[in-house]
Amino acid sequence: DAKTTQPPSMDCAEGRAANLPCNHSTISGNEYVYWYRQIHSQGPQYIIHGLKNNETNEMASLIITEDRKSSTLILPHATLRDTAVYYCIVRYSGGSNYKLTFGKGTLLTVNP
Amino acid sequence: KAGVTQTPRYLIKTRGQQVTLSCSPISGHRSVSWYQQTPGQGLQFLFEYFSETQRNKGNFPGRFSGRQFSNSRSEMNVSTLELGDSALYLCASTPGGKGNTEAFFGQGTRLTVV
């Protein structure tokens, strides 16, 4: 699986959009970008994933650049409960086994 | 439907002992993966079980083992515990087939080795 690079920490004001970047310059054509988050000492929670098109769900939007070498997770209206470590993960989805390779992630702190 | 259930939530063991942790996946899910999370190494993949067979393994010593039962429940065992095994152990379940799915994680078991 391709390696990802994320900033170690970011701050965001409550109610504003949080934009979390991720670089995955070695991503291959059959690898998807997944985002998970982990609120302190809880299990990681799935947010969203995508291949090359932008994706949106009730939690967030995922913007993937045309060359697929980077992506941005957008939380449109951050709340205090969105304070968590956010992990960007690249995963090959062609096989049947399921393994997630976590990096260090980005600690997002939402401030009142 | 019920989420992923891990038991126990907290555990304290002494060096040299062994420990068994349990994970019940979401109903209908056939794949269970295990992860270890420590402050120093972060979240690391231990192994994955599907239909009672281990089909993927991370880079951990043989003291770490697991199994899966016919009802998809899984256990992991750590023998001859070391202080460095103190960690949050997480399991995740997925349906198990090919394709893109999300993994559902349990709340974890916090193991402290003293």
mmCIF file with all atom_site columns, C-alpha atoms in Angstrom, chain A residues 32 34 36 38 41-46 49 87 91 93-104, chain B residues 31 33 35 37 40 43 45 48 55-56 88 90 94 96-103 105-107 110:
data_model
loop_
_atom_site.group_PDB
_atom_site.id
_atom_site.type_symbol
_atom_site.label_atom_id
_atom_site.label_alt_id
_atom_site.label_comp_id
_atom_site.label_asym_id
_atom_site.label_entity_id
_atom_site.label_seq_id
_atom_site.pdbx_PDB_ins_code
_atom_site.Cartn_x
_atom_site.Cartn_y
_atom_site.Cartn_z
_atom_site.occupancy
_atom_site.B_iso_or_equiv
_atom_site.pdbx_formal_charge
_atom_site.auth_seq_id
_atom_site.auth_comp_id
_atom_site.auth_asym_id
_atom_site.auth_atom_id
_atom_site.pdbx_PDB_model_num
ATOM 1  C CA . TYR A 1 32  ? -8.363  3.790   -2.880 1.00 0.00 ? 32  TYR A CA 1
ATOM 2  C CA . TYR A 1 34  ? -9.792  5.987   2.921  1.00 0.00 ? 34  TYR A CA 1
ATOM 3  C CA . TYR A 1 36  ? -10.842 7.211   9.414  1.00 0.00 ? 36  TYR A CA 1
ATOM 4  C CA . GLN A 1 38  ? -10.172 8.209   16.202 1.00 0.00 ? 38  GLN A CA 1
ATOM 5  C CA . SER A 1 41  ? -8.925  6.064   23.109 1.00 0.00 ? 41  SER A CA 1
ATOM 6  C CA . GLN A 1 42  ? -11.945 4.893   21.135 1.00 0.00 ? 42  GLN A CA 1
ATOM 7  C CA . GLY A 1 43  ? -11.876 2.620   18.116 1.00 0.00 ? 43  GLY A CA 1
ATOM 8  C CA . PRO A 1 44  ? -11.304 4.290   14.740 1.00 0.00 ? 44  PRO A CA 1
ATOM 9  C CA . GLN A 1 45  ? -14.419 5.357   12.878 1.00 0.00 ? 45  GLN A CA 1
ATOM 10 C CA . TYR A 1 46  ? -14.791 5.197   9.112  1.00 0.00 ? 46  TYR A CA 1
ATOM 11 C CA . HIS A 1 49  ? -13.342 6.682   0.815  1.00 0.00 ? 49  HIS A CA 1
ATOM 12 C CA . TYR A 1 87  ? -6.036  9.073   9.391  1.00 0.00 ? 87  TYR A CA 1
ATOM 13 C CA . ARG A 1 91  ? -5.590  0.689   0.402  1.00 0.00 ? 91  ARG A CA 1
ATOM 14 C CA . SER A 1 93  ? -9.012  -3.028  -2.907 1.00 0.00 ? 93  SER A CA 1
ATOM 15 C CA . GLY A 1 94  ? -8.436  -5.703  -5.504 1.00 0.00 ? 94  GLY A CA 1
ATOM 16 C CA . GLY A 1 95  ? -7.639  -8.487  -3.101 1.00 0.00 ? 95  GLY A CA 1
ATOM 17 C CA . SER A 1 96  ? -9.927  -10.145 -0.665 1.00 0.00 ? 96  SER A CA 1
ATOM 18 C CA . ASN A 1 97  ? -7.940  -9.640  2.492  1.00 0.00 ? 97  ASN A CA 1
ATOM 19 C CA . TYR A 1 98  ? -8.498  -6.520  4.542  1.00 0.00 ? 98  TYR A CA 1
ATOM 20 C CA . LYS A 1 99  ? -5.606  -4.665  6.084  1.00 0.00 ? 99  LYS A CA 1
ATOM 21 C CA . LEU A 1 100 ? -5.361  -0.994  6.992  1.00 0.00 ? 100 LEU A CA 1
ATOM 22 C CA . THR A 1 101 ? -1.933  0.603   7.296  1.00 0.00 ? 101 THR A CA 1
ATOM 23 C CA . PHE A 1 102 ? -2.233  3.558   9.622  1.00 0.00 ? 102 PHE A CA 1
ATOM 24 C CA . GLY A 1 103 ? 0.241   6.428   9.688  1.00 0.00 ? 103 GLY A CA 1
ATOM 25 C CA . LYS A 1 104 ? 0.496   8.974   12.464 1.00 0.00 ? 104 LYS A CA 1
ATOM 26 C CA . SER B 2 31  ? -13.630 -11.072 8.556  1.00 0.00 ? 31  SER B CA 1
ATOM 27 C CA . SER B 2 33  ? -8.765  -8.030  11.962 1.00 0.00 ? 33  SER B CA 1
ATOM 28 C CA . TYR B 2 35  ? -4.587  -4.112  15.657 1.00 0.00 ? 35  TYR B CA 1
ATOM 29 C CA . GLN B 2 37  ? -2.043  0.665   19.344 1.00 0.00 ? 37  GLN B CA 1
ATOM 30 C CA . GLY B 2 40  ? 5.275   4.893   20.280 1.00 0.00 ? 40  GLY B CA 1
ATOM 31 C CA . LEU B 2 43  ? -1.828  1.564   15.156 1.00 0.00 ? 43  LEU B CA 1
ATOM 32 C CA . PHE B 2 45  ? -1.919  -4.502  12.022 1.00 0.00 ? 45  PHE B CA 1
ATOM 33 C CA . GLU B 2 48  ? -6.817  -10.950 9.886  1.00 0.00 ? 48  GLU B CA 1
ATOM 34 C CA . ARG B 2 55  ? -5.290  -14.836 5.652  1.00 0.00 ? 55  ARG B CA 1
ATOM 35 C CA . ASN B 2 56  ? -2.988  -11.961 6.491  1.00 0.00 ? 56  ASN B CA 1
ATOM 36 C CA . LEU B 2 88  ? -4.916  -0.795  23.287 1.00 0.00 ? 88  LEU B CA 1
ATOM 37 C CA . LEU B 2 90  ? -8.566  -3.164  18.630 1.00 0.00 ? 90  LEU B CA 1
ATOM 38 C CA . THR B 2 94  ? -15.794 -6.369  7.583  1.00 0.00 ? 94  THR B CA 1
ATOM 39 C CA . GLY B 2 96  ? -15.028 -10.286 4.135  1.00 0.00 ? 96  GLY B CA 1
ATOM 40 C CA . GLY B 2 97  ? -15.600 -10.421 0.410  1.00 0.00 ? 97  GLY B CA 1
ATOM 41 C CA . LYS B 2 98  ? -13.732 -8.549  -2.270 1.00 0.00 ? 98  LYS B CA 1
ATOM 42 C CA . GLY B 2 99  ? -14.308 -4.909  -2.961 1.00 0.00 ? 99  GLY B CA 1
ATOM 43 C CA . ASN B 2 100 ? -14.420 -1.697  -1.065 1.00 0.00 ? 100 ASN B CA 1
ATOM 44 C CA . THR B 2 101 ? -15.948 -1.769  2.324  1.00 0.00 ? 101 THR B CA 1
ATOM 45 C CA . GLU B 2 102 ? -15.528 0.096   5.523  1.00 0.00 ? 102 GLU B CA 1
ATOM 46 C CA . ALA B 2 103 ? -14.144 -1.550  8.603  1.00 0.00 ? 103 ALA B CA 1
ATOM 47 C CA . PHE B 2 105 ? -13.924 -1.118  14.929 1.00 0.00 ? 105 PHE B CA 1
ATOM 48 C CA . GLY B 2 106 ? -14.689 -2.126  18.473 1.00 0.00 ? 106 GLY B CA 1
ATOM 49 C CA . GLN B 2 107 ? -13.913 0.039   21.484 1.00 0.00 ? 107 GLN B CA 1
ATOM 50 C CA . ARG B 2 110 ? -6.792  -1.794  27.203 1.00 0.00 ? 110 ARG B CA 1
#
